[in-house]
Amino acid sequence: MFAVTVSFTVADEFVNDFAALIEHNAAASVRDEVACQHFDVCTDPSNTSLFFLYEVYDDAAGFDVHLASAHFKAFSQASAHMVVAKNITTFQKVTAAHA
């Protein structure tokens, strides 16, 4: 399991446009990428310009496929001018605990 978190701060005037773009990217990722297990798009209710993504892939290679996909490249190009700040963190599974 390979998890990716991304936080975006988006310029206020582009919040709605960015939301539409990232929602399309997330849906295409889950639908079209075999290794994409999960892709959540979240916003902070008190700061709608802050977006948080939580993505889960089978492995790092699956995330590389995501980065090379046409839908990701289209999203990245279309949203670049909207983003004020971006932070990406990746995590690899160490262990799992179940109740």
PDB file of N, CA and C in Angstrom:
ATOM      1  N   MET A   1       0.842  -1.169   0.000  1.00  0.00           N
ATOM      2  CA  MET A   1       0.000   0.000   0.000  1.00  0.00           C
ATOM      3  C   MET A   1       0.890   1.234   0.000  1.00  0.00           C
ATOM      4  N   PHE A   2       0.512   2.193  -0.827  1.00  0.00           N
ATOM      5  CA  PHE A   2       1.244   3.446  -0.949  1.00  0.00           C
ATOM      6  C   PHE A   2       0.222   4.568  -0.884  1.00  0.00           C
ATOM      7  N   ALA A   3       0.313   5.413   0.133  1.00  0.00           N
ATOM      8  CA  ALA A   3      -0.641   6.507   0.328  1.00  0.00           C
ATOM      9  C   ALA A   3       0.015   7.840  -0.002  1.00  0.00           C
ATOM     10  N   VAL A   4      -0.800   8.711  -0.552  1.00  0.00           N
ATOM     11  CA  VAL A   4      -0.342  10.043  -0.927  1.00  0.00           C
ATOM     12  C   VAL A   4      -1.328  11.046  -0.344  1.00  0.00           C
ATOM     13  N   THR A   5      -0.798  12.065   0.319  1.00  0.00           N
ATOM     14  CA  THR A   5      -1.632  13.185   0.740  1.00  0.00           C
ATOM     15  C   THR A   5      -1.120  14.431   0.034  1.00  0.00           C
ATOM     16  N   VAL A   6      -2.060  15.241  -0.403  1.00  0.00           N
ATOM     17  CA  VAL A   6      -1.708  16.482  -1.078  1.00  0.00           C
ATOM     18  C   VAL A   6      -2.595  17.570  -0.511  1.00  0.00           C
ATOM     19  N   SER A   7      -1.991  18.688  -0.147  1.00  0.00           N
ATOM     20  CA  SER A   7      -2.793  19.854   0.235  1.00  0.00           C
ATOM     21  C   SER A   7      -2.530  20.959  -0.780  1.00  0.00           C
ATOM     22  N   PHE A   8      -3.614  21.564  -1.230  1.00  0.00           N
ATOM     23  CA  PHE A   8      -3.567  22.678  -2.165  1.00  0.00           C
ATOM     24  C   PHE A   8      -4.201  23.888  -1.510  1.00  0.00           C
ATOM     25  N   THR A   9      -3.576  25.026  -1.625  1.00  0.00           N
ATOM     26  CA  THR A   9      -4.231  26.288  -1.344  1.00  0.00           C
ATOM     27  C   THR A   9      -4.491  26.921  -2.704  1.00  0.00           C
ATOM     28  N   VAL A  10      -5.737  27.250  -2.947  1.00  0.00           N
ATOM     29  CA  VAL A  10      -6.172  27.744  -4.250  1.00  0.00           C
ATOM     30  C   VAL A  10      -6.588  29.206  -4.101  1.00  0.00           C
ATOM     31  N   ALA A  11      -6.260  30.020  -5.089  1.00  0.00           N
ATOM     32  CA  ALA A  11      -6.701  31.418  -5.086  1.00  0.00           C
ATOM     33  C   ALA A  11      -8.226  31.459  -5.017  1.00  0.00           C
ATOM     34  N   ASP A  12      -8.757  32.346  -4.193  1.00  0.00           N
ATOM     35  CA  ASP A  12     -10.200  32.393  -3.928  1.00  0.00           C
ATOM     36  C   ASP A  12     -11.048  32.431  -5.199  1.00  0.00           C
ATOM     37  N   GLU A  13     -10.603  33.162  -6.207  1.00  0.00           N
ATOM     38  CA  GLU A  13     -11.414  33.314  -7.416  1.00  0.00           C
ATOM     39  C   GLU A  13     -11.482  32.040  -8.259  1.00  0.00           C
ATOM     40  N   PHE A  14     -10.657  31.048  -7.930  1.00  0.00           N
ATOM     41  CA  PHE A  14     -10.620  29.811  -8.709  1.00  0.00           C
ATOM     42  C   PHE A  14     -11.142  28.586  -7.959  1.00  0.00           C
ATOM     43  N   VAL A  15     -11.671  28.764  -6.766  1.00  0.00           N
ATOM     44  CA  VAL A  15     -12.081  27.632  -5.932  1.00  0.00           C
ATOM     45  C   VAL A  15     -13.065  26.721  -6.661  1.00  0.00           C
ATOM     46  N   ASN A  16     -14.098  27.270  -7.266  1.00  0.00           N
ATOM     47  CA  ASN A  16     -15.106  26.434  -7.935  1.00  0.00           C
ATOM     48  C   ASN A  16     -14.523  25.723  -9.151  1.00  0.00           C
ATOM     49  N   ASP A  17     -13.725  26.435  -9.944  1.00  0.00           N
ATOM     50  CA  ASP A  17     -13.101  25.821 -11.116  1.00  0.00           C
ATOM     51  C   ASP A  17     -12.142  24.705 -10.707  1.00  0.00           C
ATOM     52  N   PHE A  18     -11.349  24.964  -9.661  1.00  0.00           N
ATOM     53  CA  PHE A  18     -10.413  23.944  -9.185  1.00  0.00           C
ATOM     54  C   PHE A  18     -11.171  22.721  -8.679  1.00  0.00           C
ATOM     55  N   ALA A  19     -12.240  22.950  -7.928  1.00  0.00           N
ATOM     56  CA  ALA A  19     -13.033  21.841  -7.388  1.00  0.00           C
ATOM     57  C   ALA A  19     -13.536  20.936  -8.513  1.00  0.00           C
ATOM     58  N   ALA A  20     -14.020  21.526  -9.583  1.00  0.00           N
ATOM     59  CA  ALA A  20     -14.510  20.728 -10.713  1.00  0.00           C
ATOM     60  C   ALA A  20     -13.375  19.929 -11.348  1.00  0.00           C
ATOM     61  N   LEU A  21     -12.221  20.552 -11.509  1.00  0.00           N
ATOM     62  CA  LEU A  21     -11.078  19.867 -12.117  1.00  0.00           C
ATOM     63  C   LEU A  21     -10.581  18.710 -11.257  1.00  0.00           C
ATOM     64  N   ILE A  22     -10.452  18.928  -9.951  1.00  0.00           N
ATOM     65  CA  ILE A  22      -9.903  17.885  -9.086  1.00  0.00           C
ATOM     66  C   ILE A  22     -10.906  16.746  -8.900  1.00  0.00           C
ATOM     67  N   GLU A  23     -12.198  17.072  -8.889  1.00  0.00           N
ATOM     68  CA  GLU A  23     -13.200  16.013  -8.794  1.00  0.00           C
ATOM     69  C   GLU A  23     -13.171  15.124 -10.038  1.00  0.00           C
ATOM     70  N   HIS A  24     -12.998  15.728 -11.203  1.00  0.00           N
ATOM     71  CA  HIS A  24     -12.886  14.944 -12.445  1.00  0.00           C
ATOM     72  C   HIS A  24     -11.628  14.069 -12.406  1.00  0.00           C
ATOM     73  N   ASN A  25     -10.501  14.629 -11.956  1.00  0.00           N
ATOM     74  CA  ASN A  25      -9.244  13.883 -11.869  1.00  0.00           C
ATOM     75  C   ASN A  25      -9.375  12.703 -10.912  1.00  0.00           C
ATOM     76  N   ALA A  26     -10.005  12.922  -9.768  1.00  0.00           N
ATOM     77  CA  ALA A  26     -10.170  11.853  -8.787  1.00  0.00           C
ATOM     78  C   ALA A  26     -11.040  10.728  -9.357  1.00  0.00           C
ATOM     79  N   ALA A  27     -12.151  11.086  -9.986  1.00  0.00           N
ATOM     80  CA  ALA A  27     -13.041  10.076 -10.551  1.00  0.00           C
ATOM     81  C   ALA A  27     -12.343   9.275 -11.650  1.00  0.00           C
ATOM     82  N   ALA A  28     -11.600   9.954 -12.515  1.00  0.00           N
ATOM     83  CA  ALA A  28     -10.876   9.265 -13.589  1.00  0.00           C
ATOM     84  C   ALA A  28      -9.798   8.358 -13.014  1.00  0.00           C
ATOM     85  N   SER A  29      -9.161   8.777 -11.942  1.00  0.00           N
ATOM     86  CA  SER A  29      -8.110   7.969 -11.325  1.00  0.00           C
ATOM     87  C   SER A  29      -8.660   6.652 -10.815  1.00  0.00           C
ATOM     88  N   VAL A  30      -9.767   6.703 -10.081  1.00  0.00           N
ATOM     89  CA  VAL A  30     -10.372   5.489  -9.525  1.00  0.00           C
ATOM     90  C   VAL A  30     -10.942   4.611 -10.646  1.00  0.00           C
ATOM     91  N   ARG A  31     -11.529   5.250 -11.635  1.00  0.00           N
ATOM     92  CA  ARG A  31     -12.164   4.505 -12.730  1.00  0.00           C
ATOM     93  C   ARG A  31     -11.145   3.862 -13.667  1.00  0.00           C
ATOM     94  N   ASP A  32     -10.059   4.590 -14.004  1.00  0.00           N
ATOM     95  CA  ASP A  32      -9.166   4.182 -15.092  1.00  0.00           C
ATOM     96  C   ASP A  32      -7.833   3.588 -14.658  1.00  0.00           C
ATOM     97  N   GLU A  33      -7.451   3.766 -13.417  1.00  0.00           N
ATOM     98  CA  GLU A  33      -6.143   3.287 -12.963  1.00  0.00           C
ATOM     99  C   GLU A  33      -6.324   2.047 -12.079  1.00  0.00           C
ATOM    100  N   VAL A  34      -5.821   0.941 -12.543  1.00  0.00           N
ATOM    101  CA  VAL A  34      -5.987  -0.332 -11.829  1.00  0.00           C
ATOM    102  C   VAL A  34      -5.411  -0.256 -10.412  1.00  0.00           C
ATOM    103  N   ALA A  35      -4.309   0.432 -10.224  1.00  0.00           N
ATOM    104  CA  ALA A  35      -3.628   0.473  -8.922  1.00  0.00           C
ATOM    105  C   ALA A  35      -4.187   1.524  -7.971  1.00  0.00           C
ATOM    106  N   CYS A  36      -5.099   2.375  -8.443  1.00  0.00           N
ATOM    107  CA  CYS A  36      -5.680   3.409  -7.570  1.00  0.00           C
ATOM    108  C   CYS A  36      -6.849   2.804  -6.811  1.00  0.00           C
ATOM    109  N   GLN A  37      -6.650   2.609  -5.514  1.00  0.00           N
ATOM    110  CA  GLN A  37      -7.669   1.988  -4.668  1.00  0.00           C
ATOM    111  C   GLN A  37      -8.660   2.998  -4.104  1.00  0.00           C
ATOM    112  N   HIS A  38      -8.203   4.240  -3.890  1.00  0.00           N
ATOM    113  CA  HIS A  38      -9.010   5.215  -3.156  1.00  0.00           C
ATOM    114  C   HIS A  38      -8.521   6.613  -3.485  1.00  0.00           C
ATOM    115  N   PHE A  39      -9.438   7.560  -3.633  1.00  0.00           N
ATOM    116  CA  PHE A  39      -9.041   8.944  -3.923  1.00  0.00           C
ATOM    117  C   PHE A  39     -10.112   9.859  -3.352  1.00  0.00           C
ATOM    118  N   ASP A  40      -9.848  10.459  -2.202  1.00  0.00           N
ATOM    119  CA  ASP A  40     -10.773  11.397  -1.564  1.00  0.00           C
ATOM    120  C   ASP A  40     -10.332  12.825  -1.830  1.00  0.00           C
ATOM    121  N   VAL A  41     -11.295  13.687  -2.084  1.00  0.00           N
ATOM    122  CA  VAL A  41     -11.065  15.125  -2.198  1.00  0.00           C
ATOM    123  C   VAL A  41     -11.844  15.779  -1.068  1.00  0.00           C
ATOM    124  N   CYS A  42     -11.144  16.523  -0.216  1.00  0.00           N
ATOM    125  CA  CYS A  42     -11.759  17.157   0.949  1.00  0.00           C
ATOM    126  C   CYS A  42     -11.452  18.650   0.956  1.00  0.00           C
ATOM    127  N   THR A  43     -12.332  19.418   1.588  1.00  0.00           N
ATOM    128  CA  THR A  43     -12.065  20.837   1.810  1.00  0.00           C
ATOM    129  C   THR A  43     -12.305  21.164   3.272  1.00  0.00           C
ATOM    130  N   ASP A  44     -11.706  22.243   3.695  1.00  0.00           N
ATOM    131  CA  ASP A  44     -11.889  22.736   5.055  1.00  0.00           C
ATOM    132  C   ASP A  44     -13.140  23.617   5.064  1.00  0.00           C
ATOM    133  N   PRO A  45     -14.162  23.256   5.830  1.00  0.00           N
ATOM    134  CA  PRO A  45     -15.406  24.050   5.826  1.00  0.00           C
ATOM    135  C   PRO A  45     -15.195  25.518   6.201  1.00  0.00           C
ATOM    136  N   SER A  46     -14.178  25.810   6.979  1.00  0.00           N
ATOM    137  CA  SER A  46     -13.928  27.197   7.382  1.00  0.00           C
ATOM    138  C   SER A  46     -12.939  27.909   6.467  1.00  0.00           C
ATOM    139  N   ASN A  47     -12.377  27.172   5.484  1.00  0.00           N
ATOM    140  CA  ASN A  47     -11.421  27.765   4.543  1.00  0.00           C
ATOM    141  C   ASN A  47     -11.554  27.018   3.217  1.00  0.00           C
ATOM    142  N   THR A  48     -12.489  27.446   2.392  1.00  0.00           N
ATOM    143  CA  THR A  48     -12.814  26.704   1.178  1.00  0.00           C
ATOM    144  C   THR A  48     -11.711  26.759   0.120  1.00  0.00           C
ATOM    145  N   SER A  49     -10.702  27.560   0.329  1.00  0.00           N
ATOM    146  CA  SER A  49      -9.582  27.587  -0.617  1.00  0.00           C
ATOM    147  C   SER A  49      -8.546  26.510  -0.300  1.00  0.00           C
ATOM    148  N   LEU A  50      -8.741  25.758   0.780  1.00  0.00           N
ATOM    149  CA  LEU A  50      -7.829  24.693   1.171  1.00  0.00           C
ATOM    150  C   LEU A  50      -8.439  23.345   0.798  1.00  0.00           C
ATOM    151  N   PHE A  51      -7.727  22.598  -0.041  1.00  0.00           N
ATOM    152  CA  PHE A  51      -8.146  21.273  -0.478  1.00  0.00           C
ATOM    153  C   PHE A  51      -7.152  20.251   0.055  1.00  0.00           C
ATOM    154  N   PHE A  52      -7.664  19.094   0.455  1.00  0.00           N
ATOM    155  CA  PHE A  52      -6.833  18.005   0.957  1.00  0.00           C
ATOM    156  C   PHE A  52      -7.199  16.744   0.191  1.00  0.00           C
ATOM    157  N   LEU A  53      -6.212  16.083  -0.395  1.00  0.00           N
ATOM    158  CA  LEU A  53      -6.425  14.840  -1.123  1.00  0.00           C
ATOM    159  C   LEU A  53      -5.808  13.693  -0.340  1.00  0.00           C
ATOM    160  N   TYR A  54      -6.505  12.576  -0.331  1.00  0.00           N
ATOM    161  CA  TYR A  54      -5.998  11.343   0.255  1.00  0.00           C
ATOM    162  C   TYR A  54      -6.150  10.264  -0.803  1.00  0.00           C
ATOM    163  N   GLU A  55      -5.022   9.749  -1.282  1.00  0.00           N
ATOM    164  CA  GLU A  55      -5.008   8.780  -2.368  1.00  0.00           C
ATOM    165  C   GLU A  55      -4.295   7.512  -1.909  1.00  0.00           C
ATOM    166  N   VAL A  56      -4.814   6.352  -2.300  1.00  0.00           N
ATOM    167  CA  VAL A  56      -4.183   5.085  -1.956  1.00  0.00           C
ATOM    168  C   VAL A  56      -3.979   4.278  -3.241  1.00  0.00           C
ATOM    169  N   TYR A  57      -2.743   3.821  -3.420  1.00  0.00           N
ATOM    170  CA  TYR A  57      -2.351   3.019  -4.579  1.00  0.00           C
ATOM    171  C   TYR A  57      -1.796   1.685  -4.090  1.00  0.00           C
ATOM    172  N   ASP A  58      -1.770   0.707  -4.983  1.00  0.00           N
ATOM    173  CA  ASP A  58      -1.194  -0.589  -4.627  1.00  0.00           C
ATOM    174  C   ASP A  58       0.257  -0.448  -4.191  1.00  0.00           C
ATOM    175  N   ASP A  59       0.983   0.415  -4.890  1.00  0.00           N
ATOM    176  CA  ASP A  59       2.413   0.596  -4.631  1.00  0.00           C
ATOM    177  C   ASP A  59       2.871   1.905  -5.277  1.00  0.00           C
ATOM    178  N   ALA A  60       4.139   2.256  -5.087  1.00  0.00           N
ATOM    179  CA  ALA A  60       4.687   3.497  -5.651  1.00  0.00           C
ATOM    180  C   ALA A  60       4.615   3.499  -7.169  1.00  0.00           C
ATOM    181  N   ALA A  61       4.761   2.336  -7.785  1.00  0.00           N
ATOM    182  CA  ALA A  61       4.658   2.251  -9.244  1.00  0.00           C
ATOM    183  C   ALA A  61       3.253   2.637  -9.712  1.00  0.00           C
ATOM    184  N   GLY A  62       2.249   2.297  -8.948  1.00  0.00           N
ATOM    185  CA  GLY A  62       0.881   2.697  -9.280  1.00  0.00           C
ATOM    186  C   GLY A  62       0.712   4.198  -9.248  1.00  0.00           C
ATOM    187  N   PHE A  63       1.361   4.852  -8.293  1.00  0.00           N
ATOM    188  CA  PHE A  63       1.320   6.317  -8.234  1.00  0.00           C
ATOM    189  C   PHE A  63       2.060   6.910  -9.429  1.00  0.00           C
ATOM    190  N   ASP A  64       3.153   6.288  -9.836  1.00  0.00           N
ATOM    191  CA  ASP A  64       3.874   6.754 -11.033  1.00  0.00           C
ATOM    192  C   ASP A  64       2.984   6.680 -12.271  1.00  0.00           C
ATOM    193  N   VAL A  65       2.187   5.628 -12.374  1.00  0.00           N
ATOM    194  CA  VAL A  65       1.241   5.510 -13.490  1.00  0.00           C
ATOM    195  C   VAL A  65       0.244   6.668 -13.440  1.00  0.00           C
ATOM    196  N   HIS A  66      -0.219   6.996 -12.246  1.00  0.00           N
ATOM    197  CA  HIS A  66      -1.138   8.125 -12.076  1.00  0.00           C
ATOM    198  C   HIS A  66      -0.503   9.415 -12.599  1.00  0.00           C
ATOM    199  N   LEU A  67       0.741   9.670 -12.188  1.00  0.00           N
ATOM    200  CA  LEU A  67       1.412  10.900 -12.597  1.00  0.00           C
ATOM    201  C   LEU A  67       1.622  10.979 -14.103  1.00  0.00           C
ATOM    202  N   ALA A  68       1.694   9.846 -14.765  1.00  0.00           N
ATOM    203  CA  ALA A  68       1.902   9.804 -16.217  1.00  0.00           C
ATOM    204  C   ALA A  68       0.593   9.783 -17.004  1.00  0.00           C
ATOM    205  N   SER A  69      -0.541   9.690 -16.313  1.00  0.00           N
ATOM    206  CA  SER A  69      -1.828   9.554 -17.000  1.00  0.00           C
ATOM    207  C   SER A  69      -2.237  10.854 -17.687  1.00  0.00           C
ATOM    208  N   ALA A  70      -3.010  10.703 -18.748  1.00  0.00           N
ATOM    209  CA  ALA A  70      -3.494  11.865 -19.504  1.00  0.00           C
ATOM    210  C   ALA A  70      -4.403  12.739 -18.644  1.00  0.00           C
ATOM    211  N   HIS A  71      -5.270  12.121 -17.815  1.00  0.00           N
ATOM    212  CA  HIS A  71      -6.173  12.939 -16.998  1.00  0.00           C
ATOM    213  C   HIS A  71      -5.416  13.725 -15.933  1.00  0.00           C
ATOM    214  N   PHE A  72      -4.351  13.142 -15.356  1.00  0.00           N
ATOM    215  CA  PHE A  72      -3.568  13.902 -14.382  1.00  0.00           C
ATOM    216  C   PHE A  72      -2.829  15.052 -15.054  1.00  0.00           C
ATOM    217  N   LYS A  73      -2.220  14.783 -16.196  1.00  0.00           N
ATOM    218  CA  LYS A  73      -1.495  15.843 -16.912  1.00  0.00           C
ATOM    219  C   LYS A  73      -2.429  16.981 -17.310  1.00  0.00           C
ATOM    220  N   ALA A  74      -3.634  16.639 -17.753  1.00  0.00           N
ATOM    221  CA  ALA A  74      -4.618  17.667 -18.116  1.00  0.00           C
ATOM    222  C   ALA A  74      -5.017  18.489 -16.891  1.00  0.00           C
ATOM    223  N   PHE A  75      -5.273  17.797 -15.761  1.00  0.00           N
ATOM    224  CA  PHE A  75      -5.601  18.506 -14.519  1.00  0.00           C
ATOM    225  C   PHE A  75      -4.470  19.433 -14.105  1.00  0.00           C
ATOM    226  N   SER A  76      -3.256  18.922 -14.116  1.00  0.00           N
ATOM    227  CA  SER A  76      -2.101  19.689 -13.671  1.00  0.00           C
ATOM    228  C   SER A  76      -1.920  20.951 -14.516  1.00  0.00           C
ATOM    229  N   GLN A  77      -2.046  20.804 -15.805  1.00  0.00           N
ATOM    230  CA  GLN A  77      -1.881  21.951 -16.696  1.00  0.00           C
ATOM    231  C   GLN A  77      -3.018  22.964 -16.512  1.00  0.00           C
ATOM    232  N   ALA A  78      -4.247  22.481 -16.431  1.00  0.00           N
ATOM    233  CA  ALA A  78      -5.404  23.375 -16.321  1.00  0.00           C
ATOM    234  C   ALA A  78      -5.465  24.104 -14.986  1.00  0.00           C
ATOM    235  N   SER A  79      -4.918  23.515 -13.929  1.00  0.00           N
ATOM    236  CA  SER A  79      -5.043  24.101 -12.589  1.00  0.00           C
ATOM    237  C   SER A  79      -3.801  24.847 -12.118  1.00  0.00           C
ATOM    238  N   ALA A  80      -2.711  24.771 -12.848  1.00  0.00           N
ATOM    239  CA  ALA A  80      -1.435  25.342 -12.373  1.00  0.00           C
ATOM    240  C   ALA A  80      -1.557  26.811 -11.962  1.00  0.00           C
ATOM    241  N   HIS A  81      -2.267  27.607 -12.724  1.00  0.00           N
ATOM    242  CA  HIS A  81      -2.383  29.031 -12.422  1.00  0.00           C
ATOM    243  C   HIS A  81      -3.324  29.311 -11.248  1.00  0.00           C
ATOM    244  N   MET A  82      -4.064  28.328 -10.801  1.00  0.00           N
ATOM    245  CA  MET A  82      -5.020  28.486  -9.706  1.00  0.00           C
ATOM    246  C   MET A  82      -4.393  28.251  -8.338  1.00  0.00           C
ATOM    247  N   VAL A  83      -3.291  27.504  -8.320  1.00  0.00           N
ATOM    248  CA  VAL A  83      -2.709  27.014  -7.069  1.00  0.00           C
ATOM    249  C   VAL A  83      -1.715  28.028  -6.496  1.00  0.00           C
ATOM    250  N   VAL A  84      -1.938  28.393  -5.237  1.00  0.00           N
ATOM    251  CA  VAL A  84      -1.052  29.301  -4.514  1.00  0.00           C
ATOM    252  C   VAL A  84       0.044  28.512  -3.810  1.00  0.00           C
ATOM    253  N   ALA A  85      -0.316  27.341  -3.262  1.00  0.00           N
ATOM    254  CA  ALA A  85       0.650  26.491  -2.552  1.00  0.00           C
ATOM    255  C   ALA A  85       0.217  25.038  -2.685  1.00  0.00           C
ATOM    256  N   LYS A  86       1.211  24.148  -2.661  1.00  0.00           N
ATOM    257  CA  LYS A  86       0.948  22.715  -2.800  1.00  0.00           C
ATOM    258  C   LYS A  86       1.966  21.960  -1.955  1.00  0.00           C
ATOM    259  N   ASN A  87       1.498  20.965  -1.226  1.00  0.00           N
ATOM    260  CA  ASN A  87       2.379  20.131  -0.416  1.00  0.00           C
ATOM    261  C   ASN A  87       1.998  18.670  -0.622  1.00  0.00           C
ATOM    262  N   ILE A  88       2.979  17.843  -1.000  1.00  0.00           N
ATOM    263  CA  ILE A  88       2.751  16.415  -1.241  1.00  0.00           C
ATOM    264  C   ILE A  88       3.553  15.604  -0.230  1.00  0.00           C
ATOM    265  N   THR A  89       2.903  14.616   0.375  1.00  0.00           N
ATOM    266  CA  THR A  89       3.579  13.700   1.289  1.00  0.00           C
ATOM    267  C   THR A  89       3.183  12.283   0.892  1.00  0.00           C
ATOM    268  N   THR A  90       4.152  11.374   0.900  1.00  0.00           N
ATOM    269  CA  THR A  90       3.869   9.983   0.570  1.00  0.00           C
ATOM    270  C   THR A  90       4.173   9.098   1.771  1.00  0.00           C
ATOM    271  N   PHE A  91       3.435   7.992   1.842  1.00  0.00           N
ATOM    272  CA  PHE A  91       3.571   7.051   2.949  1.00  0.00           C
ATOM    273  C   PHE A  91       3.537   5.634   2.400  1.00  0.00           C
ATOM    274  N   GLN A  92       4.381   4.793   2.957  1.00  0.00           N
ATOM    275  CA  GLN A  92       4.374   3.380   2.606  1.00  0.00           C
ATOM    276  C   GLN A  92       3.927   2.593   3.824  1.00  0.00           C
ATOM    277  N   LYS A  93       3.073   1.604   3.608  1.00  0.00           N
ATOM    278  CA  LYS A  93       2.530   0.823   4.716  1.00  0.00           C
ATOM    279  C   LYS A  93       3.627   0.056   5.433  1.00  0.00           C
ATOM    280  N   VAL A  94       3.609   0.133   6.745  1.00  0.00           N
ATOM    281  CA  VAL A  94       4.551  -0.605   7.579  1.00  0.00           C
ATOM    282  C   VAL A  94       3.866  -1.820   8.181  1.00  0.00           C
ATOM    283  N   THR A  95       2.687  -1.607   8.723  1.00  0.00           N
ATOM    284  CA  THR A  95       1.926  -2.682   9.338  1.00  0.00           C
ATOM    285  C   THR A  95       0.458  -2.303   9.378  1.00  0.00           C
ATOM    286  N   ALA A  96      -0.382  -3.240   9.676  1.00  0.00           N
ATOM    287  CA  ALA A  96      -1.824  -2.976   9.794  1.00  0.00           C
ATOM    288  C   ALA A  96      -2.331  -3.614  11.067  1.00  0.00           C
ATOM    289  N   ALA A  97      -3.249  -2.941  11.719  1.00  0.00           N
ATOM    290  CA  ALA A  97      -3.908  -3.487  12.906  1.00  0.00           C
ATOM    291  C   ALA A  97      -5.393  -3.503  12.638  1.00  0.00           C
ATOM    292  N   HIS A  98      -6.057  -4.563  13.028  1.00  0.00           N
ATOM    293  CA  HIS A  98      -7.503  -4.693  12.821  1.00  0.00           C
ATOM    294  C   HIS A  98      -8.159  -5.073  14.124  1.00  0.00           C
ATOM    295  N   ALA A  99      -9.373  -4.557  14.289  1.00  0.00           N
ATOM    296  CA  ALA A  99     -10.138  -4.853  15.507  1.00  0.00           C
ATOM    297  C   ALA A  99     -10.770  -6.219  15.415  1.00  0.00           C
TER     298      ALA A  99
END
